[in-house]
Amino acid sequence: MTALGQGTWRIGEGLRTRKEEADALRLGFDLGMTLVDTAEMYADGGAEEVVGDALAGRREEIFVVTKVLPQNATRRGTVEAAERSLRRLRTTWLDLYLLHWPGSHPLEGTLEAFERLRADGKIRHYGLSNFDPEEMQAADRLPGGKGVAANQVLYNLCRRGVERRLLPWCADRRIALMAYSPFDQGRLPQREALRKVASLHGATPSQVALAWTLRLDGVVAIPKAADPRHVRENAAVGGMVLTPEDLAELERAYPLPKRDVPLEML
Ligand code: NAP
C-alpha cells in the first residue's frame, strides 16, 4: 500500500460533473497517489462508479479500497455487497475490503465472508474501519480475525486519540492504520504554529497537516480533493519531510490528549 492515497466521500453526488471528478482522481494517480478509498455508502454507489471511470485502462496500477455497510455485513450480504461494488467499479477484484463501522450483525459472519471472497480471488485483503482498541482485540480473537490488514479511523492533528492505544496496537501487529479526514473535512483549526511551519517549508497549512499525518510508518492517509489545485498540493506532500523542530512546534499547538478518549468518528 502506498502511504498517500485519495478519498472519495462527497464524490458522485453531482457537486461537480462526473468527468471532472474522475479527472481529478486520475490526476492524483498520475502524481503518485495510487491508492483510492471509496465505499458503497458514498453517493449510494455513485462514488464507486466515478472511481470505475478513473480506473479505466489502468486498474493494475491502482490499489482500490471499498467498504461494506454494517447493515449489509451478514455472511451472505457481504458477498453480495462486494459483487455490487465490483460491478460499479468495473473490476474483478478489490485490493482491500473494509467493514465501514461496527454494526449489529455478528462479526464472525463478516469475517467468514471476507475469507470466502479472498479465497475466490474477489478481494486481496480485508479489514475494518472505526474499530476502537477493544473492538480490534475482540475481532482479533475471532476466526479470520488475524487476517485483518487495516483499520481505517479518523486521525489528524486535532484528533489524536488513536495515538494512545490503537495505533501502537495496530503497529505491533503490522495492521495498517488508514487516517481518514486528514484536514478534518476542511475544519482543521489553522493555529499559528501550523502556519509558521508551513511558511518555513513554502507550503500550505493543509500540506503540513497532511505531512504530519504521514510522519509515522504504518499510517496511510486518504485526503479527498475534487479540486485539481488541491490534488496537486496533496500529491506534492509525498516528498515533504518535517524536521524534529517542526514536529515539536506542532506538538505544542496540537498536543496529544493526556488521557484515553473514545474513538471519534465523522
Ligand atoms: P478531508 O480529506 O479531511 O477533507 C476534504 C476537504 O478538504 C474537501 O472539501 C477538499 O476540497 C478539501 N481539500 C482537499 N485538499 C485540500 C488542500 N490541499 N487544501 C485545502 N483544502 C483541501 O475529509 P474526508 O473527505 O472526510 O476524508 C478523506 C476520505 O476519508 C474520504 O473522502 C473517505 O474516502 C474517507 N473517510 C472514511 C470514513 C470512514 O468512516 N471510514 C469517514 C470519513 C472519511 P475539494 O474537494 O474541493 O478539493
XYZ file of N, CA and C and ligand atoms in Angstrom:
846
model
N 0.851 -1.198 0.000
C 0.000 0.000 0.000
C 0.884 1.245 0.000
N 0.565 2.172 -0.866
C 1.271 3.447 -0.824
C 0.719 4.266 0.359
N 1.546 5.100 0.963
C 1.107 5.803 2.177
C 0.140 6.949 1.887
N 0.192 7.468 0.680
C -0.655 8.632 0.372
C -1.650 8.263 -0.727
N -2.923 8.275 -0.355
C -3.963 7.903 -1.308
C -4.971 9.018 -1.503
N -6.131 8.646 -2.007
C -7.178 9.641 -2.268
C -8.523 9.124 -1.749
N -9.266 9.996 -1.083
C -10.603 9.655 -0.608
C -11.660 10.063 -1.628
N -12.888 9.606 -1.396
C -13.953 9.892 -2.379
C -15.305 10.230 -1.749
N -15.312 10.558 -0.463
C -16.596 10.946 0.131
C -17.043 12.255 -0.496
N -18.313 12.395 -0.813
C -18.928 13.555 -1.479
C -18.666 13.563 -2.979
N -18.031 12.524 -3.478
C -17.861 12.384 -4.931
C -19.051 11.573 -5.453
N -19.501 11.907 -6.655
C -20.645 11.192 -7.224
C -21.975 11.746 -6.762
N -21.931 12.884 -6.075
C -23.182 13.488 -5.588
C -23.663 14.619 -6.498
N -22.946 14.851 -7.594
C -23.357 15.904 -8.518
C -22.835 17.286 -8.147
N -21.894 17.358 -7.193
C -21.320 18.662 -6.828
C -20.460 19.196 -7.976
N -19.843 18.271 -8.709
C -19.112 18.577 -9.943
C -19.539 17.539 -10.964
N -19.127 17.716 -12.220
C -19.512 16.694 -13.198
C -18.734 15.412 -12.910
N -19.317 14.307 -13.372
C -18.670 13.015 -13.167
C -17.286 13.008 -13.830
N -17.193 13.668 -14.999
C -15.904 13.691 -15.695
C -14.867 14.482 -14.891
N -15.296 15.622 -14.346
C -14.345 16.422 -13.548
C -13.834 15.620 -12.353
N -14.751 14.893 -11.724
C -14.350 14.128 -10.534
C -13.408 12.975 -10.917
N -13.720 12.286 -12.003
C -12.843 11.184 -12.429
C -11.488 11.747 -12.869
N -11.506 12.910 -13.546
C -10.240 13.514 -13.983
C -9.368 13.887 -12.779
N -10.016 14.382 -11.713
C -9.236 14.755 -10.517
C -8.568 13.507 -9.923
N -9.299 12.403 -9.888
C -8.697 11.166 -9.355
C -7.550 10.697 -10.261
N -7.767 10.807 -11.561
C -6.721 10.354 -12.494
C -5.484 11.232 -12.382
N -5.702 12.530 -12.162
C -4.560 13.430 -11.955
C -3.783 12.959 -10.718
N -4.518 12.649 -9.665
C -3.866 12.139 -8.449
C -3.089 10.858 -8.719
N -3.661 9.965 -9.505
C -2.949 8.721 -9.851
C -1.649 9.078 -10.587
N -1.780 9.992 -11.573
C -0.595 10.374 -12.364
C 0.502 10.932 -11.469
N 0.086 11.601 -10.377
C 1.062 12.249 -9.490
C 1.493 11.332 -8.347
N 1.108 10.060 -8.430
C 1.633 9.071 -7.466
C 0.684 8.668 -6.356
N -0.503 9.283 -6.293
C -1.443 8.888 -5.228
C -2.283 7.721 -5.752
N -1.669 6.549 -5.746
C -2.229 5.409 -6.485
C -3.094 4.492 -5.619
N -3.506 4.987 -4.466
C -4.475 4.243 -3.651
C -5.753 5.067 -3.645
N -6.893 4.423 -3.856
C -8.157 5.166 -3.820
C -9.092 4.482 -2.840
N -9.708 5.321 -1.996
C -10.620 4.807 -0.966
C -12.044 5.226 -1.293
N -12.950 4.248 -1.355
C -14.339 4.579 -1.603
C -15.210 3.703 -0.706
N -16.519 3.691 -0.954
C -17.438 2.903 -0.117
C -18.761 2.772 -0.845
N -19.449 1.655 -0.582
C -20.774 1.519 -1.207
C -21.704 2.620 -0.713
N -21.426 3.153 0.489
C -22.287 4.197 1.048
C -22.193 5.522 0.276
N -21.016 5.862 -0.216
C -20.814 7.198 -0.778
C -21.669 7.388 -2.033
N -22.541 8.377 -1.963
C -23.469 8.678 -3.053
C -24.235 7.419 -3.487
N -24.529 6.561 -2.526
C -25.271 5.324 -2.826
C -24.658 4.543 -3.977
N -23.382 4.413 -3.974
C -22.690 3.694 -5.053
C -22.168 4.618 -6.139
N -22.596 5.866 -6.132
C -22.169 6.813 -7.176
C -20.671 7.082 -7.139
N -20.087 7.106 -5.933
C -18.633 7.358 -5.850
C -17.874 6.185 -6.474
N -18.347 4.952 -6.222
C -17.673 3.790 -6.825
C -17.746 3.870 -8.353
N -18.848 4.373 -8.867
C -18.956 4.474 -10.332
C -17.940 5.480 -10.886
N -17.764 6.592 -10.186
C -16.766 7.578 -10.630
C -15.365 6.964 -10.549
N -15.107 6.223 -9.462
C -13.798 5.561 -9.349
C -13.640 4.581 -10.519
N -14.713 3.891 -10.877
C -14.674 2.974 -12.030
C -14.233 3.711 -13.298
N -14.771 4.921 -13.498
C -14.355 5.723 -14.663
C -12.854 6.014 -14.588
N -12.408 6.419 -13.390
C -11.000 6.819 -13.233
C -10.052 5.634 -13.426
N -10.543 4.440 -13.131
C -9.682 3.246 -13.219
C -9.529 2.732 -14.642
N -10.382 3.200 -15.540
C -10.413 2.617 -16.892
C -9.023 2.630 -17.524
N -8.573 1.455 -17.926
C -7.297 1.336 -18.630
C -6.083 1.312 -17.724
N -6.262 1.423 -16.399
C -5.086 1.445 -15.512
C -5.353 0.709 -14.203
N -6.227 -0.256 -14.220
C -6.612 -0.943 -12.995
C -5.421 -1.527 -12.242
N -4.478 -2.116 -12.990
C -3.350 -2.806 -12.354
C -2.494 -1.873 -11.495
N -2.453 -0.584 -11.876
C -1.567 0.356 -11.159
C -2.147 0.812 -9.828
N -3.448 0.616 -9.656
C -4.135 1.285 -8.545
C -4.560 0.295 -7.465
N -4.407 0.721 -6.207
C -4.833 -0.069 -5.044
C -6.219 0.428 -4.660
N -7.232 -0.414 -4.856
C -8.626 0.016 -4.672
C -9.178 -0.502 -3.337
N -9.669 0.450 -2.552
C -10.255 0.124 -1.242
C -11.735 0.502 -1.280
N -12.616 -0.419 -0.885
C -14.002 -0.018 -0.702
C -14.548 -0.688 0.560
N -15.800 -0.322 0.911
C -16.317 -0.735 2.230
C -17.748 -1.225 2.126
N -18.036 -2.217 2.960
C -19.398 -2.727 3.064
C -20.084 -2.014 4.230
N -21.341 -1.654 4.027
C -22.123 -1.041 5.106
C -22.428 -2.076 6.183
N -22.401 -1.687 7.457
C -22.681 -2.662 8.527
C -24.020 -3.369 8.344
N -25.045 -2.654 7.852
C -26.358 -3.316 7.722
C -26.352 -4.389 6.639
N -25.350 -4.387 5.762
C -25.255 -5.434 4.731
C -24.288 -6.540 5.120
N -23.639 -6.387 6.298
C -22.455 -7.214 6.570
C -22.755 -8.563 7.212
N -23.818 -9.222 6.769
C -24.003 -10.627 7.144
C -23.075 -11.467 6.270
N -23.040 -12.781 6.545
C -22.168 -13.654 5.738
C -22.532 -13.540 4.257
N -23.818 -13.661 3.977
C -24.260 -13.620 2.582
C -24.286 -12.182 2.040
N -24.767 -11.266 2.880
C -24.893 -9.870 2.453
C -23.557 -9.242 2.089
N -22.501 -9.642 2.781
C -21.170 -9.084 2.500
C -20.702 -9.507 1.109
N -20.933 -10.784 0.804
C -20.520 -11.284 -0.522
C -21.322 -10.560 -1.609
N -22.615 -10.400 -1.376
C -23.450 -9.729 -2.392
C -23.053 -8.256 -2.543
N -22.762 -7.596 -1.414
C -22.351 -6.183 -1.480
C -21.038 -6.051 -2.246
N -20.111 -6.987 -2.003
C -18.824 -6.933 -2.720
C -19.063 -7.083 -4.222
N -19.980 -7.968 -4.580
C -20.230 -8.177 -6.011
C -20.839 -6.929 -6.648
N -21.725 -6.247 -5.914
C -22.281 -4.988 -6.447
C -21.173 -3.938 -6.594
N -20.290 -3.865 -5.598
C -19.189 -2.888 -5.676
C -18.280 -3.197 -6.871
N -17.994 -4.483 -7.075
C -17.141 -4.867 -8.215
C -17.777 -4.417 -9.530
N -19.098 -4.567 -9.628
C -19.776 -4.163 -10.873
C -19.677 -2.652 -11.070
N -19.922 -1.894 -9.998
C -19.875 -0.426 -10.135
C -18.458 0.051 -10.440
N -17.480 -0.626 -9.845
C -16.077 -0.232 -10.060
C -15.537 -0.776 -11.382
N -16.292 -1.652 -11.989
C -15.918 -2.316 -13.249
C -14.528 -2.974 -13.142
N -14.420 -3.794 -12.106
C -13.179 -4.542 -11.906
C -13.543 -5.944 -11.427
N -12.545 -6.830 -11.409
C -12.826 -8.198 -10.956
C -12.266 -8.457 -9.558
N -11.513 -7.485 -9.024
C -11.010 -7.679 -7.648
C -10.894 -6.343 -6.918
N -10.973 -6.439 -5.600
C -10.726 -5.292 -4.720
C -9.392 -5.552 -4.024
N -8.608 -4.529 -3.840
C -7.325 -4.727 -3.142
C -7.528 -4.792 -1.637
N -8.498 -4.038 -1.133
C -8.784 -4.061 0.309
C -10.276 -3.811 0.487
N -10.906 -4.668 1.276
C -12.349 -4.544 1.514
C -12.567 -4.393 3.015
N -13.261 -3.328 3.403
C -13.406 -2.991 4.825
C -14.868 -3.047 5.256
N -15.058 -3.373 6.538
C -16.365 -3.170 7.172
C -16.388 -1.712 7.634
N -17.384 -0.936 7.188
C -17.339 0.529 7.345
C -17.334 0.980 8.808
N -18.122 0.352 9.639
C -18.058 0.607 11.085
C -18.702 -0.594 11.790
N -18.475 -0.764 13.099
C -19.041 -1.934 13.778
C -20.560 -1.867 13.750
N -21.187 -2.974 13.452
C -22.647 -2.980 13.352
C -23.246 -4.052 14.229
N -24.497 -4.405 13.939
C -25.179 -5.355 14.824
C -25.087 -6.797 14.321
N -24.710 -6.997 13.058
C -24.559 -8.388 12.608
C -23.270 -8.962 13.213
N -23.306 -10.262 13.579
C -22.088 -10.822 14.193
C -20.880 -10.694 13.255
N -19.778 -10.230 13.843
C -18.565 -10.018 13.042
C -18.021 -11.331 12.470
N -18.308 -12.446 13.170
C -17.851 -13.751 12.659
C -18.308 -13.953 11.213
N -19.557 -13.601 10.953
C -20.120 -13.807 9.615
C -19.430 -12.919 8.591
N -19.149 -11.681 8.968
C -18.471 -10.757 8.046
C -17.071 -11.282 7.725
N -16.370 -11.738 8.773
C -15.003 -12.234 8.559
C -15.021 -13.498 7.700
N -16.029 -14.331 7.925
C -16.131 -15.551 7.109
C -16.351 -15.173 5.638
N -17.203 -14.170 5.425
C -17.445 -13.713 4.043
C -16.166 -13.134 3.442
N -15.438 -12.359 4.232
C -14.166 -11.790 3.733
C -13.221 -12.921 3.301
N -13.143 -13.966 4.149
C -12.235 -15.088 3.819
C -12.682 -15.772 2.525
N -14.008 -15.903 2.401
C -14.513 -16.564 1.190
C -14.217 -15.709 -0.049
N -14.442 -14.397 0.071
C -14.168 -13.502 -1.059
C -12.685 -13.565 -1.431
N -11.851 -13.674 -0.403
C -10.411 -13.734 -0.689
C -10.056 -15.050 -1.375
N -10.621 -16.151 -0.881
C -10.347 -17.460 -1.497
C -10.817 -17.473 -2.956
N -11.900 -16.745 -3.237
C -12.436 -16.693 -4.606
C -11.706 -15.673 -5.482
N -10.712 -14.981 -4.933
C -9.939 -14.012 -5.726
C -10.659 -12.696 -5.942
N -11.755 -12.466 -5.211
C -12.505 -11.218 -5.425
C -11.948 -10.066 -4.579
N -11.289 -10.417 -3.488
C -10.588 -9.389 -2.709
C -9.191 -9.904 -2.391
N -8.250 -8.961 -2.248
C -6.881 -9.410 -1.905
C -6.652 -9.346 -0.407
N -7.207 -8.319 0.237
C -7.031 -8.140 1.682
C -8.356 -7.649 2.255
N -8.499 -7.801 3.574
C -9.695 -7.253 4.211
C -9.330 -6.553 5.510
N -10.279 -5.741 5.976
C -10.009 -5.015 7.212
C -11.276 -4.388 7.762
N -11.073 -3.473 8.704
C -12.172 -2.881 9.456
C -12.047 -1.369 9.406
N -13.052 -0.683 9.907
C -12.995 0.775 9.961
C -13.777 1.234 11.178
N -13.278 2.273 11.822
C -13.920 2.829 13.028
C -14.006 1.803 14.160
N -13.011 0.949 14.264
C -12.936 -0.019 15.367
C -11.977 0.519 16.425
N -12.444 0.562 17.681
C -11.586 1.043 18.771
C -10.722 -0.119 19.276
N -9.801 0.137 20.215
C -8.881 -0.946 20.632
C -9.614 -2.188 21.137
N -10.672 -1.994 21.928
C -11.386 -3.167 22.453
C -12.039 -3.940 21.311
N -12.618 -3.222 20.369
C -13.264 -3.892 19.225
C -12.222 -4.598 18.352
N -11.049 -4.010 18.224
C -9.983 -4.676 17.456
C -9.550 -5.959 18.162
N -9.414 -5.873 19.490
C -8.990 -7.068 20.241
C -10.023 -8.170 20.117
N -11.305 -7.799 20.195
C -12.369 -8.801 20.072
C -12.328 -9.418 18.671
N -12.119 -8.597 17.659
C -12.049 -9.112 16.280
C -10.874 -10.061 16.125
N -9.772 -9.710 16.745
C -8.540 -10.494 16.639
C -8.731 -11.920 17.162
N -9.639 -12.072 18.119
C -9.857 -13.396 18.727
C -10.789 -14.282 17.894
N -11.452 -13.699 16.893
C -12.417 -14.483 16.100
C -11.718 -15.231 14.969
N -12.348 -16.312 14.476
C -11.780 -16.962 13.287
C -11.686 -15.933 12.154
N -10.549 -15.871 11.521
C -10.354 -14.884 10.441
C -9.865 -13.542 10.957
N -9.901 -13.349 12.279
C -9.513 -12.049 12.845
C -8.050 -11.712 12.614
N -7.217 -12.731 12.577
C -5.778 -12.478 12.377
C -5.489 -12.018 10.947
N -6.487 -12.154 10.076
C -6.296 -11.717 8.685
C -6.580 -10.240 8.482
N -7.027 -9.542 9.533
C -7.361 -8.117 9.376
C -6.090 -7.331 9.031
N -6.117 -6.637 7.903
C -4.905 -5.971 7.414
C -4.906 -4.474 7.688
N -6.063 -3.888 8.021
C -6.110 -2.434 8.181
C -7.285 -2.040 9.055
N -7.143 -0.879 9.701
C -8.260 -0.264 10.414
C -8.269 1.197 9.974
N -9.388 1.616 9.394
C -9.469 2.995 8.882
C -10.198 3.850 9.914
N -9.516 4.875 10.407
C -10.071 5.687 11.508
C -9.788 7.171 11.279
N -10.535 7.983 12.022
C -10.331 9.428 11.994
C -9.009 9.754 12.681
N -8.114 10.417 11.954
C -6.815 10.766 12.556
C -6.255 11.998 11.855
N -6.075 13.031 12.615
C -5.430 14.247 12.101
C -4.880 15.040 13.283
N -4.286 16.194 13.008
C -3.621 16.987 14.061
C -4.520 17.274 15.264
N -5.811 17.466 15.031
C -6.682 17.805 16.164
C -7.502 16.611 16.646
N -7.240 15.431 16.112
C -7.949 14.204 16.560
C -6.891 13.125 16.749
N -6.207 13.198 17.881
C -5.020 12.359 18.076
C -5.233 11.203 19.040
N -6.461 10.998 19.472
C -6.718 9.957 20.477
C -6.176 8.587 20.068
N -6.191 8.268 18.789
C -5.772 6.927 18.339
C -4.303 6.652 18.634
N -3.521 7.730 18.829
C -2.093 7.519 19.094
C -1.834 6.852 20.436
N -2.808 6.999 21.375
C -2.551 6.495 22.720
C -2.499 4.963 22.761
N -3.518 4.284 22.200
C -3.520 2.814 22.300
C -3.728 2.123 20.965
N -4.606 2.693 20.123
C -4.969 1.986 18.889
C -3.788 1.877 17.920
N -3.106 2.971 17.745
C -2.014 2.972 16.765
C -0.892 2.008 17.158
N -0.427 2.042 18.439
C 0.619 1.069 18.809
C 0.134 -0.377 18.700
N -1.130 -0.605 19.059
C -1.667 -1.973 18.978
C -1.620 -2.452 17.522
N -2.051 -1.593 16.612
C -2.041 -1.954 15.178
C -0.603 -2.114 14.677
N 0.268 -1.189 15.080
C 1.661 -1.235 14.600
C 2.319 -2.549 15.031
N 2.070 -2.993 16.272
C 2.667 -4.248 16.765
C 2.267 -5.433 15.907
N 1.086 -5.351 15.312
C 0.579 -6.483 14.513
C 0.689 -6.227 13.019
N 1.387 -5.164 12.669
C 1.548 -4.779 11.255
C 0.192 -4.603 10.565
N -0.756 -4.047 11.325
C -2.058 -3.691 10.752
C -1.972 -2.220 10.366
N -2.251 -1.909 9.105
C -2.141 -0.517 8.656
C -3.223 0.330 9.307
N -2.854 1.537 9.708
C -3.842 2.486 10.207
C -4.095 3.481 9.066
N -5.308 3.467 8.548
C -5.639 4.389 7.455
C -6.292 5.615 8.067
N -5.646 6.766 7.901
C -6.112 8.003 8.530
C -7.101 8.692 7.599
N -8.365 8.742 8.038
C -9.320 9.481 7.205
C -9.497 10.903 7.709
N -10.010 11.753 6.834
C -10.241 13.181 7.119
C -8.986 13.877 7.652
N -7.868 13.798 6.911
C -6.631 14.433 7.399
C -6.765 15.948 7.559
N -7.752 16.560 6.875
C -7.998 18.009 7.047
C -9.230 18.240 7.930
N -9.657 17.195 8.610
C -10.887 17.269 9.404
C -12.030 17.834 8.551
N -12.077 17.387 7.331
C -13.097 17.818 6.344
C -13.059 19.327 6.146
N -11.855 19.892 6.188
C -11.706 21.334 5.929
C -11.887 22.176 7.188
N -12.136 21.533 8.334
C -12.377 22.303 9.570
C -11.180 22.310 10.509
N -10.052 21.754 10.083
C -8.878 21.695 10.957
C -8.479 23.111 11.370
N -8.415 23.397 12.671
C -8.052 24.761 13.072
C -6.612 25.088 12.660
N -6.449 26.198 11.971
C -5.103 26.557 11.472
C -4.423 27.455 12.499
N -3.818 26.813 13.497
C -3.166 27.574 14.560
C -1.864 28.185 14.040
N -1.384 29.156 14.806
C -0.186 29.901 14.417
C 0.984 28.952 14.075
N 1.176 27.922 14.913
C 2.299 27.001 14.698
C 2.200 26.327 13.330
N 0.997 25.979 12.932
C 0.806 25.304 11.645
C 1.154 26.269 10.502
N 0.709 27.497 10.651
C 1.023 28.492 9.607
C 2.523 28.769 9.555
N 3.156 28.779 10.731
C 4.603 29.055 10.780
C 5.396 27.927 10.104
N 5.074 26.687 10.466
C 5.794 25.556 9.860
C 5.557 25.557 8.344
N 4.325 25.868 7.952
C 4.014 25.901 6.514
C 4.889 26.942 5.821
N 5.029 28.123 6.416
C 5.793 29.170 5.720
C 7.266 28.793 5.650
N 7.764 28.080 6.684
C 9.174 27.637 6.645
C 9.430 26.689 5.477
N 8.407 25.922 5.116
C 8.549 24.936 4.029
C 8.058 25.483 2.691
N 7.588 26.733 2.672
C 6.994 27.251 1.440
C 5.788 26.410 1.043
N 5.065 25.937 2.055
C 3.935 25.030 1.821
C 2.663 25.650 2.392
N 1.541 24.993 2.169
C 0.288 25.472 2.759
C 0.067 24.744 4.094
N -0.751 25.322 4.980
C -1.062 24.625 6.234
C -1.648 23.231 5.980
N -2.461 23.089 4.955
C -3.039 21.755 4.663
C -1.936 20.759 4.322
N -0.954 21.222 3.568
C 0.135 20.301 3.212
C 0.892 19.842 4.456
N 1.119 20.778 5.378
C 1.829 20.391 6.607
C 0.970 19.430 7.431
N -0.324 19.701 7.499
C -1.213 18.809 8.261
C -1.172 17.395 7.668
N -1.122 17.315 6.362
C -1.083 16.005 5.701
C 0.277 15.331 5.937
N 1.348 16.097 5.795
C 2.693 15.536 6.029
C 2.813 15.039 7.469
N 2.219 15.771 8.394
C 2.255 15.358 9.812
C 1.571 13.998 9.972
N 0.428 13.808 9.316
C -0.306 12.540 9.429
C 0.545 11.376 8.929
N 1.386 11.674 7.952
C 2.182 10.618 7.309
C 3.531 10.388 7.970
N 3.788 11.080 9.108
C 5.143 11.018 9.671
C 5.482 9.659 10.263
N 4.478 8.844 10.555
C 4.728 7.549 11.205
C 4.607 6.413 10.193
N 5.482 5.419 10.334
C 5.375 4.224 9.485
C 4.059 3.519 9.794
N 3.499 2.901 8.804
C 2.281 2.119 9.031
C 1.011 2.945 8.965
N 1.147 4.250 8.703
C -0.036 5.109 8.569
C -0.210 5.478 7.099
N -1.429 5.325 6.629
C -1.800 5.667 5.251
C -2.798 6.824 5.360
N -2.644 7.874 4.579
C -3.610 8.982 4.631
C -4.366 9.056 3.313
N -5.652 9.394 3.410
C -6.506 9.390 2.223
C -7.262 10.726 2.093
N -6.532 11.824 1.844
C -7.218 13.108 1.653
C -8.158 13.041 0.455
N -9.268 13.747 0.574
C -10.188 13.832 -0.572
C -10.041 15.213 -1.198
N -9.858 15.253 -2.501
C -9.785 16.528 -3.202
C -10.406 16.384 -4.580
N -11.421 17.180 -4.849
C -12.006 17.180 -6.190
C -11.446 18.344 -6.997
N -10.895 19.334 -6.316
C -10.310 20.497 -6.999
C -8.881 20.135 -7.438
N -8.581 20.243 -8.733
C -7.254 19.821 -9.202
C -6.104 20.557 -8.508
N -6.344 21.797 -8.058
C -5.264 22.500 -7.333
C -4.973 21.792 -6.014
N -6.033 21.348 -5.361
C -5.856 20.595 -4.112
C -5.157 19.266 -4.388
N -5.530 18.605 -5.477
C -4.911 17.316 -5.813
C -3.397 17.514 -5.964
N -3.007 18.559 -6.687
C -1.568 18.812 -6.899
C -0.869 19.095 -5.575
N -1.505 19.912 -4.765
C -0.915 20.239 -3.451
C -0.712 18.986 -2.613
N -1.729 18.145 -2.598
C -1.649 16.944 -1.755
C -0.578 15.986 -2.266
N -0.511 15.820 -3.573
C 0.477 14.899 -4.137
C 1.897 15.374 -3.805
N 2.091 16.690 -3.768
C 3.428 17.227 -3.505
C 3.902 16.910 -2.085
N 2.984 16.586 -1.206
C 3.339 16.279 0.187
C 4.147 14.975 0.271
N 4.012 14.136 -0.750
C 4.760 12.875 -0.782
C 6.251 13.086 -0.548
N 6.786 14.231 -0.972
C 8.227 14.470 -0.831
C 8.572 15.382 0.340
N 7.631 15.659 1.216
C 7.876 16.649 2.278
C 8.247 15.957 3.592
N 9.337 16.420 4.199
C 9.758 15.814 5.474
C 9.762 16.895 6.547
N 9.043 16.669 7.621
C 9.014 17.632 8.721
C 10.209 17.374 9.644
N 10.842 18.439 10.094
C 12.024 18.299 10.956
C 11.579 18.048 12.400
N 12.478 17.589 13.257
C 12.120 17.443 14.679
C 11.632 18.765 15.271
N 12.195 19.897 14.816
C 11.745 21.202 15.335
C 10.306 21.479 14.896
N 10.003 21.175 13.630
C 8.615 21.354 13.142
C 7.663 20.521 14.001
N 8.061 19.268 14.223
C 7.171 18.351 14.953
C 6.961 18.834 16.384
N 8.030 19.376 16.993
C 7.908 19.878 18.368
C 6.969 21.088 18.404
N 7.099 21.931 17.418
C 6.234 23.123 17.334
C 4.761 22.707 17.209
N 4.511 21.724 16.352
C 3.131 21.254 16.134
C 2.609 20.535 17.380
N 3.509 19.834 18.066
C 3.122 19.108 19.284
C 2.596 20.090 20.338
N 3.256 21.239 20.443
C 2.813 22.226 21.443
C 1.436 22.790 21.087
N 1.205 22.978 19.791
C -0.057 23.603 19.363
C -1.227 22.607 19.295
N -0.878 21.340 19.017
C -1.922 20.304 18.874
C -1.503 19.103 19.729
N -1.559 19.256 21.064
C -0.978 18.202 21.910
C -1.770 16.893 21.876
N -1.038 15.827 22.163
C -1.654 14.507 22.338
C -2.566 14.574 23.571
N -3.788 14.021 23.523
C -4.635 14.034 24.727
C -3.907 13.378 25.905
N -4.139 13.921 27.092
C -3.423 13.423 28.280
C -4.001 12.103 28.792
N -5.213 11.792 28.412
C -5.799 10.505 28.821
C -6.542 9.905 27.627
N -6.915 8.631 27.780
C -7.596 7.946 26.683
C -8.931 8.631 26.395
N -9.252 8.735 25.126
C -10.544 9.320 24.733
C -11.254 8.303 23.840
N -12.591 8.279 23.867
C -13.292 7.335 22.983
C -12.942 7.626 21.517
N -12.935 6.569 20.718
C -12.626 6.746 19.297
C -13.648 7.690 18.669
N -13.149 8.719 17.996
C -14.054 9.672 17.331
C -14.337 9.196 15.910
N -15.514 9.578 15.440
C -15.920 9.205 14.065
C -16.508 10.416 13.385
N -16.376 10.510 12.076
C -17.083 11.571 11.339
C -18.086 10.910 10.421
P -10.724 15.532 4.262
O -9.929 14.765 3.284
O -10.156 15.850 5.601
O -11.211 16.918 3.648
C -11.778 17.046 2.377
C -11.990 18.535 2.123
O -10.715 19.189 2.105
C -12.644 18.817 0.790
O -13.515 19.900 0.992
C -11.488 19.249 -0.117
O -11.892 20.194 -1.084
C -10.559 19.898 0.887
N -9.137 19.827 0.486
C -8.512 18.775 -0.079
N -7.215 19.054 -0.289
C -7.026 20.303 0.169
C -5.897 21.160 0.216
N -4.702 20.766 -0.238
N -6.052 22.411 0.736
C -7.254 22.823 1.209
N -8.368 22.055 1.188
C -8.248 20.807 0.670
O -12.139 14.830 4.564
P -12.864 13.481 4.167
O -13.308 13.514 2.759
O -13.865 13.244 5.228
O -11.759 12.344 4.405
C -10.984 11.782 3.387
C -11.517 10.436 2.940
O -11.507 9.511 4.015
C -12.982 10.430 2.493
O -13.154 11.053 1.253
C -13.277 8.978 2.550
O -12.744 8.304 1.435
C -12.568 8.587 3.839
N -13.449 8.634 5.025
C -13.738 7.461 5.655
C -14.585 7.459 6.745
C -14.890 6.159 7.420
O -15.825 6.116 8.244
N -14.165 5.096 7.144
C -15.132 8.644 7.237
C -14.792 9.845 6.600
C -13.934 9.811 5.511
P -12.145 19.814 -2.651
O -12.856 18.500 -2.679
O -12.954 20.950 -3.150
O -10.809 19.726 -3.330
